CSV table of C-alpha atoms in Angstrom, one decimal:
chain,number,residue,atom,x,y,z
A,1,UNK,CA,94.7,106.1,100.9
A,2,UNK,CA,96.5,109.0,99.3
A,3,UNK,CA,99.1,111.4,100.7
A,4,UNK,CA,98.7,115.1,100.8
A,5,UNK,CA,101.2,116.0,98.0
A,6,UNK,CA,99.9,113.5,95.4
A,7,UNK,CA,97.3,114.2,92.7
A,8,UNK,CA,94.5,114.3,95.3
A,9,UNK,CA,92.7,116.9,93.3
A,10,UNK,CA,92.1,114.5,90.4
A,11,UNK,CA,88.7,113.0,89.9
A,12,UNK,CA,88.6,109.6,91.7
A,13,UNK,CA,88.6,106.7,89.3
A,14,UNK,CA,88.9,103.0,89.0
A,15,UNK,CA,92.5,101.7,88.5
A,16,UNK,CA,93.6,98.4,87.1
A,17,UNK,CA,97.0,97.3,88.6
A,18,UNK,CA,98.9,94.4,87.2
A,19,UNK,CA,102.0,93.0,88.9
A,20,UNK,CA,104.9,90.9,87.7
A,21,UNK,CA,105.8,87.2,87.4
A,22,UNK,CA,107.1,86.6,83.9
A,23,UNK,CA,105.1,83.9,82.1
A,24,UNK,CA,102.7,83.9,85.1
A,25,UNK,CA,101.3,87.2,83.6
A,26,UNK,CA,99.2,85.0,81.2
A,27,UNK,CA,97.0,84.4,84.3
A,28,UNK,CA,96.2,88.1,84.3
A,29,UNK,CA,95.1,87.9,80.6
A,30,UNK,CA,92.8,85.0,81.7
A,31,UNK,CA,91.3,87.0,84.5
A,32,UNK,CA,90.7,90.0,82.2
A,33,UNK,CA,89.0,87.7,79.6
A,34,UNK,CA,86.7,86.4,82.4
A,35,UNK,CA,85.9,89.9,83.4
A,36,UNK,CA,85.2,90.9,79.8
A,37,UNK,CA,82.8,87.9,79.5
A,38,UNK,CA,80.9,88.8,82.7
A,39,UNK,CA,81.2,92.6,82.5
A,40,UNK,CA,81.6,93.6,78.8
A,41,UNK,CA,81.3,97.3,79.6
A,42,UNK,CA,84.2,97.2,82.2
A,43,UNK,CA,86.2,100.4,82.1
A,44,UNK,CA,89.3,101.3,84.1
A,45,UNK,CA,90.6,104.8,83.1
A,46,UNK,CA,93.8,104.3,85.1
A,47,UNK,CA,96.2,101.5,84.2
A,48,UNK,CA,99.4,100.6,86.0
A,49,UNK,CA,101.8,97.8,85.4
A,50,UNK,CA,105.1,96.5,86.5
A,51,UNK,CA,107.4,93.8,85.1
A,52,UNK,CA,105.4,91.4,82.9
A,53,UNK,CA,102.3,93.2,84.0
A,54,UNK,CA,103.7,96.2,82.1
A,55,UNK,CA,103.4,94.2,78.9
A,56,UNK,CA,99.7,93.5,79.5
A,57,UNK,CA,99.0,97.1,80.5
A,58,UNK,CA,100.8,98.4,77.4
A,59,UNK,CA,98.7,96.3,75.2
A,60,UNK,CA,95.4,97.4,76.8
A,61,UNK,CA,96.5,101.0,76.8
A,62,UNK,CA,97.7,101.1,73.2
A,63,UNK,CA,94.8,99.2,71.7
A,64,UNK,CA,92.0,101.6,70.6
A,65,UNK,CA,89.3,99.1,70.4
A,66,UNK,CA,86.5,98.2,72.9
A,67,UNK,CA,87.5,96.4,76.1
A,68,UNK,CA,86.3,93.0,74.9
A,69,UNK,CA,88.4,93.1,71.8
A,70,UNK,CA,91.5,94.3,73.7
A,71,UNK,CA,91.2,91.4,76.1
A,72,UNK,CA,90.6,88.8,73.3
A,73,UNK,CA,93.6,90.1,71.4
A,74,UNK,CA,95.7,90.0,74.5
A,75,UNK,CA,94.7,86.4,75.3
A,76,UNK,CA,95.4,85.4,71.7
A,77,UNK,CA,98.8,86.9,71.9
A,78,UNK,CA,99.6,84.9,74.9
A,79,UNK,CA,98.3,81.7,73.3
A,80,UNK,CA,100.5,82.4,70.2
A,81,UNK,CA,103.6,83.2,72.4
A,82,UNK,CA,106.5,80.8,72.2
A,83,UNK,CA,109.9,80.7,73.9
A,84,UNK,CA,111.7,82.0,70.9
A,85,UNK,CA,109.4,85.1,70.9
A,86,UNK,CA,110.9,86.1,74.3
A,87,UNK,CA,114.5,85.1,74.1
A,88,UNK,CA,117.0,83.3,71.8
A,89,UNK,CA,116.6,79.6,72.6
A,90,UNK,CA,119.4,78.2,70.3
A,91,UNK,CA,122.0,76.3,72.3
A,92,UNK,CA,124.9,78.2,70.8
A,93,UNK,CA,123.5,81.6,72.0
A,94,UNK,CA,122.8,80.4,75.6
A,95,UNK,CA,126.1,78.5,76.0
A,96,UNK,CA,128.1,81.5,74.7
A,97,UNK,CA,126.4,83.9,77.1
A,98,UNK,CA,126.7,81.6,80.1
A,99,UNK,CA,130.4,80.9,79.2
A,100,UNK,CA,131.1,84.6,79.1
A,101,UNK,CA,129.5,85.1,82.5
A,102,UNK,CA,131.6,82.2,83.8
A,103,UNK,CA,134.8,83.7,82.4
A,104,UNK,CA,134.0,87.0,84.0
A,105,UNK,CA,133.4,85.5,87.4
A,106,UNK,CA,136.5,83.2,87.3
A,107,UNK,CA,139.4,84.8,85.5
A,108,UNK,CA,138.0,88.0,84.0
A,109,UNK,CA,137.1,88.8,80.4
A,110,UNK,CA,139.9,88.1,77.8
A,111,UNK,CA,140.7,91.1,75.5
A,112,UNK,CA,138.4,91.4,72.5
A,113,UNK,CA,135.4,89.5,74.1
A,114,UNK,CA,132.4,91.6,75.0
A,115,UNK,CA,131.0,90.9,78.4
A,116,UNK,CA,127.5,89.3,78.8
A,117,UNK,CA,125.0,91.3,80.9
A,118,UNK,CA,122.4,88.6,81.0
A,119,UNK,CA,121.8,84.8,80.6
A,120,UNK,CA,119.5,85.2,77.5
A,121,UNK,CA,119.3,87.5,74.5
A,122,UNK,CA,115.9,89.3,74.5
A,123,UNK,CA,116.0,90.8,71.0
A,124,UNK,CA,113.1,88.4,70.1
A,125,UNK,CA,110.9,90.0,72.8
A,126,UNK,CA,111.5,93.5,71.4
A,127,UNK,CA,110.5,92.3,67.9
A,128,UNK,CA,107.5,90.5,69.3
A,129,UNK,CA,106.3,93.7,71.0
A,130,UNK,CA,106.6,95.6,67.8
A,131,UNK,CA,104.4,93.0,66.0
A,132,UNK,CA,101.9,92.5,68.8
A,133,UNK,CA,101.4,96.2,69.5
A,134,UNK,CA,101.0,96.9,65.8
A,135,UNK,CA,103.5,99.8,65.8
A,136,UNK,CA,106.3,100.7,63.4
A,137,UNK,CA,108.2,103.2,65.7
A,138,UNK,CA,109.0,102.8,69.4
A,139,UNK,CA,106.3,105.3,70.4
A,140,UNK,CA,103.1,103.8,71.7
A,141,UNK,CA,100.9,106.2,69.8
A,142,UNK,CA,97.6,104.4,70.7
A,143,UNK,CA,98.0,105.6,74.3
A,144,UNK,CA,97.8,109.2,73.3
A,145,UNK,CA,94.8,108.5,71.1
A,146,UNK,CA,93.0,106.8,73.9
A,147,UNK,CA,93.8,109.6,76.3
A,148,UNK,CA,92.7,112.3,73.8
A,149,UNK,CA,89.4,110.4,73.2
A,150,UNK,CA,88.7,110.2,77.0
A,151,UNK,CA,89.0,106.4,77.0
A,152,UNK,CA,92.0,106.6,79.3
A,153,UNK,CA,93.2,109.1,82.0
A,154,UNK,CA,96.7,107.8,82.6
A,155,UNK,CA,99.0,104.8,82.1
A,156,UNK,CA,102.0,104.1,84.3
A,157,UNK,CA,104.9,101.6,83.9
A,158,UNK,CA,107.5,101.2,86.6
A,159,UNK,CA,111.2,100.2,86.2
A,160,UNK,CA,114.2,100.3,88.5
A,161,UNK,CA,117.0,102.8,87.8
A,162,UNK,CA,120.1,100.7,88.4
A,163,UNK,CA,122.3,103.8,88.6
A,164,UNK,CA,120.4,105.6,91.3
A,165,UNK,CA,118.5,102.7,93.0
A,166,UNK,CA,115.2,104.5,92.5
A,167,UNK,CA,111.9,102.9,91.4
A,168,UNK,CA,110.8,105.2,88.5
A,169,UNK,CA,107.2,105.2,87.3
A,170,UNK,CA,106.9,106.5,83.8
A,171,UNK,CA,103.5,108.1,83.3
A,172,UNK,CA,101.6,109.3,80.3
A,173,UNK,CA,98.2,111.0,80.8
A,174,UNK,CA,96.3,114.2,81.4
A,175,UNK,CA,97.3,116.8,84.0
A,176,UNK,CA,99.9,114.5,85.5
A,177,UNK,CA,102.3,116.0,88.1
A,178,UNK,CA,105.6,114.4,88.9
A,179,UNK,CA,106.0,113.0,92.4
A,180,UNK,CA,109.0,112.0,94.5
A,181,UNK,CA,109.3,109.9,97.6
A,182,UNK,CA,112.3,108.1,99.2
A,183,UNK,CA,113.7,105.8,96.4
A,184,UNK,CA,110.7,106.2,94.2
A,185,UNK,CA,109.3,108.8,91.9
A,186,UNK,CA,106.9,109.4,89.0
A,187,UNK,CA,108.0,111.1,85.8
A,188,UNK,CA,105.7,112.3,83.0
A,189,UNK,CA,106.7,111.1,79.6
A,190,UNK,CA,105.5,109.6,76.3
A,191,UNK,CA,105.6,105.9,76.7
A,192,UNK,CA,107.5,103.7,74.2
A,193,UNK,CA,108.9,100.2,73.8
A,194,UNK,CA,111.9,100.9,75.9
A,195,UNK,CA,109.7,101.5,79.0
A,196,UNK,CA,108.1,98.2,78.5
A,197,UNK,CA,111.4,96.4,78.0
A,198,UNK,CA,112.9,98.0,81.0
A,199,UNK,CA,110.0,97.2,83.3
A,200,UNK,CA,110.0,93.6,82.2
A,201,UNK,CA,113.8,93.1,82.3
A,202,UNK,CA,114.1,90.2,84.8
A,203,UNK,CA,117.3,90.6,86.7
A,204,UNK,CA,120.2,88.3,85.7
A,205,UNK,CA,118.1,86.6,83.0
A,206,UNK,CA,117.4,89.7,80.8
A,207,UNK,CA,119.7,92.6,79.9
A,208,UNK,CA,119.3,96.1,81.5
A,209,UNK,CA,117.7,98.7,79.2
A,210,UNK,CA,119.0,102.1,78.6
A,211,UNK,CA,116.6,105.1,78.8
A,212,UNK,CA,118.3,108.4,78.4
A,213,UNK,CA,121.6,108.2,80.2
A,214,UNK,CA,120.5,105.6,82.8
A,215,UNK,CA,120.1,101.9,82.8
A,216,UNK,CA,116.9,100.2,84.0
A,217,UNK,CA,115.7,96.8,85.0
A,218,UNK,CA,112.6,95.0,86.2
A,219,UNK,CA,110.3,97.4,88.1
A,220,UNK,CA,109.5,94.9,90.8
A,221,UNK,CA,113.1,94.8,92.2
A,222,UNK,CA,112.8,97.6,94.7
A,223,UNK,CA,109.1,98.6,94.5
A,224,UNK,CA,108.0,98.5,98.1
A,225,UNK,CA,104.7,100.1,97.3
A,226,UNK,CA,103.5,98.6,93.9
A,227,UNK,CA,100.0,100.1,94.2
A,228,UNK,CA,101.3,103.6,94.9
A,229,UNK,CA,101.3,104.8,91.2
A,230,UNK,CA,97.6,104.2,91.1
A,231,UNK,CA,97.1,106.0,94.3
A,232,UNK,CA,99.2,109.0,93.1
A,233,UNK,CA,97.1,109.1,90.0
A,234,UNK,CA,93.9,109.6,92.0
A,235,UNK,CA,92.4,106.1,92.2
A,236,UNK,CA,89.6,105.6,94.7
A,237,UNK,CA,89.0,102.0,93.6
A,238,UNK,CA,91.6,99.4,92.8
A,239,UNK,CA,91.3,96.1,90.9
A,240,UNK,CA,94.5,94.2,91.5
A,241,UNK,CA,95.5,91.0,89.7
A,242,UNK,CA,98.2,89.2,91.5
A,243,UNK,CA,100.1,86.1,90.2
A,244,UNK,CA,100.9,85.0,93.7
A,245,UNK,CA,99.2,81.9,95.1
A,246,UNK,CA,98.2,82.3,98.7
A,247,UNK,CA,98.3,79.1,100.6
A,248,UNK,CA,95.0,78.5,102.5
A,249,UNK,CA,95.3,79.0,106.3
A,250,UNK,CA,94.3,75.4,107.0
A,251,UNK,CA,97.0,74.0,104.7
A,252,UNK,CA,100.3,73.1,106.3
A,253,UNK,CA,103.5,74.6,104.7
A,254,UNK,CA,105.8,71.9,103.3
A,255,UNK,CA,109.4,71.7,102.4
A,256,UNK,CA,110.2,72.3,98.7
A,257,UNK,CA,113.1,69.8,98.7
A,258,UNK,CA,115.1,67.6,101.0
A,259,UNK,CA,118.4,68.9,102.3
A,260,UNK,CA,119.8,72.3,101.8
A,261,UNK,CA,118.0,74.4,99.1
A,262,UNK,CA,119.4,74.3,95.6
A,263,UNK,CA,120.2,77.6,93.8
A,264,UNK,CA,117.0,77.2,91.9
A,265,UNK,CA,115.0,77.1,95.2
A,266,UNK,CA,116.9,80.1,96.5
A,267,UNK,CA,116.4,82.1,93.3
A,268,UNK,CA,112.7,81.1,93.3
A,269,UNK,CA,112.3,82.4,96.8
A,270,UNK,CA,114.1,85.7,95.8
A,271,UNK,CA,111.9,86.1,92.8
A,272,UNK,CA,108.8,85.5,94.8
A,273,UNK,CA,109.9,88.1,97.4
A,274,UNK,CA,110.7,90.7,94.7
A,275,UNK,CA,107.9,90.3,92.2
A,276,UNK,CA,105.0,88.8,94.1
A,277,UNK,CA,105.0,89.4,97.9
A,278,UNK,CA,105.2,93.2,97.8
A,279,UNK,CA,102.0,93.6,95.9
A,280,UNK,CA,100.0,91.5,98.4
A,281,UNK,CA,101.6,93.3,101.3
A,282,UNK,CA,100.8,96.7,99.8
A,283,UNK,CA,97.1,95.7,99.4
A,284,UNK,CA,97.0,94.6,103.0
A,285,UNK,CA,98.5,98.0,104.1
A,286,UNK,CA,95.8,99.9,102.1
A,287,UNK,CA,93.1,97.9,103.9
A,288,UNK,CA,94.6,98.6,107.3
A,289,UNK,CA,94.7,102.3,106.5
A,290,UNK,CA,91.1,102.1,105.3
A,291,UNK,CA,90.1,100.7,108.6
A,292,UNK,CA,91.8,103.5,110.5
A,293,UNK,CA,90.2,106.2,108.2
A,294,UNK,CA,86.7,104.8,108.9
A,295,UNK,CA,87.2,105.7,112.5
A,296,UNK,CA,88.1,109.3,111.7
A,297,UNK,CA,85.9,112.3,110.9
A,298,UNK,CA,86.5,113.6,107.3
A,299,UNK,CA,88.1,116.8,108.7
A,300,UNK,CA,90.6,114.7,110.6
A,301,UNK,CA,91.8,112.6,107.7
A,302,UNK,CA,94.5,115.1,106.5
A,303,UNK,CA,93.8,114.5,102.8
A,304,UNK,CA,93.8,110.7,103.1
A,305,UNK,CA,91.0,108.8,101.5
A,306,UNK,CA,89.7,105.3,101.5
A,307,UNK,CA,90.6,103.2,98.6
A,308,UNK,CA,88.3,100.2,97.9
A,309,UNK,CA,90.5,97.3,96.8
A,310,UNK,CA,89.8,94.0,95.2
A,311,UNK,CA,92.7,91.5,94.8
A,312,UNK,CA,92.3,88.6,92.5
A,313,UNK,CA,94.9,85.9,92.9
A,314,UNK,CA,95.4,82.3,91.6
A,315,UNK,CA,93.3,79.6,93.2
A,316,UNK,CA,96.1,77.1,92.3
A,317,UNK,CA,99.8,77.2,92.9
A,318,UNK,CA,101.4,78.4,89.6
A,319,UNK,CA,104.8,77.2,90.6
A,320,UNK,CA,103.6,73.6,91.3
A,321,UNK,CA,101.7,73.8,88.0
A,322,UNK,CA,104.9,74.7,86.1
A,323,UNK,CA,106.5,71.5,87.5
A,324,UNK,CA,104.3,69.5,85.1
A,325,UNK,CA,105.9,71.3,82.1
A,326,UNK,CA,109.6,71.4,83.1
A,327,UNK,CA,110.5,69.1,80.3
A,328,UNK,CA,109.0,71.5,77.8
A,329,UNK,CA,111.7,74.0,78.4
A,330,UNK,CA,114.2,74.5,75.4
A,331,UNK,CA,116.9,71.9,75.7
A,332,UNK,CA,119.9,74.1,76.5
A,333,UNK,CA,117.9,76.3,78.9
A,334,UNK,CA,116.5,73.2,80.6
A,335,UNK,CA,120.1,71.9,81.0
A,336,UNK,CA,121.3,75.0,82.8
A,337,UNK,CA,118.1,75.2,84.9
A,338,UNK,CA,118.8,71.7,86.1
A,339,UNK,CA,122.4,72.5,86.9
A,340,UNK,CA,120.9,75.1,89.2
A,341,UNK,CA,118.9,72.3,90.8
A,342,UNK,CA,115.4,72.9,89.4
A,343,UNK,CA,114.6,69.2,89.4
A,344,UNK,CA,115.2,69.1,93.2
A,345,UNK,CA,112.1,71.2,94.0
A,346,UNK,CA,108.5,70.1,93.8
A,347,UNK,CA,107.4,73.7,93.0
A,348,UNK,CA,109.1,75.4,90.1
A,349,UNK,CA,108.8,79.0,91.3
A,350,UNK,CA,111.8,80.1,89.2
A,351,UNK,CA,110.9,78.1,86.1
A,352,UNK,CA,107.3,79.3,86.2
A,353,UNK,CA,108.5,82.8,85.3
A,354,UNK,CA,110.0,81.6,82.1
A,355,UNK,CA,107.6,78.8,81.2
A,356,UNK,CA,106.4,80.3,77.9
A,357,UNK,CA,105.0,77.0,76.7
A,358,UNK,CA,101.5,76.9,75.1
A,359,UNK,CA,100.2,74.2,77.4
A,360,UNK,CA,101.2,76.1,80.5
A,361,UNK,CA,99.9,79.4,79.1
A,362,UNK,CA,96.5,77.8,78.3
A,363,UNK,CA,96.3,76.4,81.8
A,364,UNK,CA,96.9,79.9,83.2
A,365,UNK,CA,94.4,81.5,80.9
A,366,UNK,CA,91.7,79.0,81.9
A,367,UNK,CA,92.5,79.4,85.6
A,368,UNK,CA,92.3,83.1,85.3
A,369,UNK,CA,88.9,83.0,83.7
A,370,UNK,CA,87.6,80.7,86.5
A,371,UNK,CA,89.0,82.9,89.2
A,372,UNK,CA,87.4,86.0,87.6
A,373,UNK,CA,84.0,84.2,87.7
A,374,UNK,CA,84.6,83.2,91.4
A,375,UNK,CA,85.3,86.9,92.2
A,376,UNK,CA,82.4,88.2,90.1
A,377,UNK,CA,80.4,89.6,93.1
A,378,UNK,CA,83.4,91.5,94.5
A,379,UNK,CA,84.2,92.9,91.0
A,380,UNK,CA,80.5,93.9,90.5
A,381,UNK,CA,80.6,95.9,93.8
A,382,UNK,CA,83.8,97.6,92.8
A,383,UNK,CA,82.2,98.8,89.5
A,384,UNK,CA,79.1,100.3,91.2
A,385,UNK,CA,80.2,103.9,91.7
C-alpha cells in the first residue's frame, strides 16, 4: 500500500528491504548468496536498509559490479570479519569505558575525565567500512554511478535523530521527494559513511553519530514502519529479509531462564522488540491492507495500491545458535556480558547481535543460503512482473 502524498507517480519497482540485528545480518548475506545462485539476473532497483542491514545495503548499492559479484564480495567480507573489525576488544579499552559509565551513574564524572557515550569504541568499524567499500573519502560515490547508469533507482538508510526523536530516512536517488509523517521523515541527500555508522549505532553499545548539527543512533529504535521507505519510493513488490526466527505454531514457548530474568535476558527482549519485531509486524500490516484493497474497485482505493511481499526469515533460532559460541567472545567483553547474566539464558538474543565470530558467521551464511533455496518458488513469483 502507498499513501496519497508519497511518490505514487514513480514507476512501480521491486525493492529489497534489509532489517537489523547486528551480527545476525550475516544471515542476510547468506540469503542473498542463495538468491544469486538460483537467480543470477536478480535485480532490485530500490534498496532500503536499517541498522546492520544498512551496512549490507550500502555494499550492494556502492558496488558497481554485477549482482553475483556484489553478493560474493559481501559474503566474503562477512567471512573475513572479526570482533576487532567492529569494536576495540582490548581489555583496557572496555574496562576504561565501563568504568567511566559506572562513575557517571554513581558519583558523577570527576573533572578532567571525558564521559563515555557507549560501552565499546567503534572506530575499527569505521575503518573497516572504508576498506570494505573501497573508498578513500566518506562519500559513497558508487551509488551515484549506479543510479546514473540506471542500475539503481534509489537507496535509503534509516537512523534515529536522538535530538528530535524522529526516524530519518536518508535517500539518494532519481526524482526523490522528501516526505514527512508523525515522527518519521525522508530526506534527500548524498549518502556517506556517517549515514551507515548512524543507522548501525546499537544503543548503549555503540556511540551516537553526528550528522550536521544532530546526533543519530540505530535506525531500528523507533521505526514503527520499517518497510515504509520502500513504499514511499514506489515499490510494488517487496523482498524482505528478516533476522527474526518465528517459532512454529505447534511449538510451545519455553522460559529462557529460571527465576527472574537477568539484565541480559531483559536487554535481549528489548533488542528483539526494537530491531526484529517491527519489521515482521509491518509486513503483516501490508498483507492485511492488500486483502482489503482486493475487495475494492480501483476507483475506490484512494491512491492505495497492493504491494506483493515476500519475507524470508531464519528457519533456526539465531539466538539459540549463538549460545554455542558464547565462549568465543573476547575475554573482557565476555566477562561483562556474564555479569549481565548472559550465561543464565539458554538463548543468547543479546549476544547474537555482537557475535562477530567466524564460526557463527559461517553458520548464518549457510543457513541463509538454505532458506533462500526453500523460498525459491516465492522469490520466482515475485520476480515475474
